[in-house]
Amino acid sequence: MTNDIRPHRIAVPQADLDDLRDRLARTRWPNEPAGIGWSRGVPLDYLKGLARYWAEDFDWRAQETALNGIGQFMTTIDGQDVHFMHVRSPEPDALPLILTHGWPSSPIEFLKVIGPLTDPRAHGGDPADAFHLVIPSLPGYGLSTPVRGTGWGNLFRVAHAWDELMNRLGYDRYAVHGTDVGAGVAGLLGMVAGGRVTGVHLTGTAAAMPFGPPIDPAGLPEADRARAEAFNRFQQDGLGYLHLQATRPQTLAYSLTDSPVGQLAWIVEKFAEWTDPAAALPEDAVDLDQLLTNVSLTWFTAAGGSSAHATYEGMQVYREMAAHQDAGEQPPGPPTAVAVFAADHTIRGLMDPDGRIEQWTEYDRGGHFPAMETPDLLASDLRAFFRTHR
């Protein structure tokens, strides 16, 4: 196995672009009962308009050129090709920070925070808060495909791979941020590489595991009661995607790999449901071209199926851990921070009953994709936490 870091250039063949547009033009659209809106999934007229924009107005080549202007790299860890972006700060004393995305996402999620985090001087911040950024693609997502064998849904394995990546880049000490699945990786990095991790910053966490019991809102403060009720509604009505990915990923993979509209709907529904509640449509919460860049990357790499398999494997590990969990006290890890945005269900009293989390911040805007929705808030939260953990 080579430890080489290889420069990478994104270059989707023109034949793949032509195939995408041809498939979009030949979509076999379903019927839709009248008057259902978003209650049963993505509305037909909305998705037709979005697919038309994707085919006719969205400029993949412009996005590709912009991405290639960022440091794109590949390396092979434990037999798996791992893609990552590496952007060094102009500040010599910058702190290395690894950012890990979740599902259904990719490093595209973090594009809007790269400048503010690496070069705060140029964005109205303190240069002492600067970071060198490492932004990998989870195995099975985006350009970390195809997956060589099973087992990469095990987040312990991913955490060890991320620590090896930071070691190869020459970073002896580093900070960690993760969201959604990436929050799980970030927390485990604090365990497997605690001596090297200066601190762990999390977003997109959950008040409880989705397959656990509902949350009893009685006795909770008003804001937490609202989050508990929202979580219970999500548990009852919003877990269809997770049940499918956690049980039958290969069956689902055929649809996601063969139909770009199917893949589009699968991702866009989550941006409709998980972003800021004040946003009526996904494009009201996030930049539409950034969203479609993420969808396009998923389509071109056939990552819809492989990321579903990662969910399947991750849930297998979770269930095994839950069945054999040790009720004993957990050893202290690196300092931890949690940022909770408006659409989040995270409740401190449930996640942190012992008060171990050092920084807990709640925001009245944003949602599950804060780097896309509220990059200003995420960047400032990261700066504030790691200011004392550098």
XYZ file of C-alpha atoms in Angstrom, residues 29 33 53 71-72 93 113 146 165 170 176 183 200 231 249 254 262 284 304 310 318:
21
model
C -42.826 10.946 -14.538
C -52.852 12.853 -6.333
C -33.031 23.715 -14.339
C -6.599 21.675 -3.560
C -8.031 18.262 -4.566
C 0.475 29.398 12.969
C -16.596 28.253 5.086
C -15.884 2.995 -5.639
C -4.634 10.961 6.764
C 2.293 16.017 8.780
C -12.013 18.072 14.558
C -20.324 13.960 13.889
C -14.122 18.152 18.908
C -38.015 14.713 16.991
C -29.335 -0.693 0.237
C -30.621 0.366 -8.710
C -34.753 9.543 -8.530
C -34.614 29.379 0.106
C -26.202 7.003 -4.033
C -22.385 2.746 4.276
C -24.594 0.605 16.011
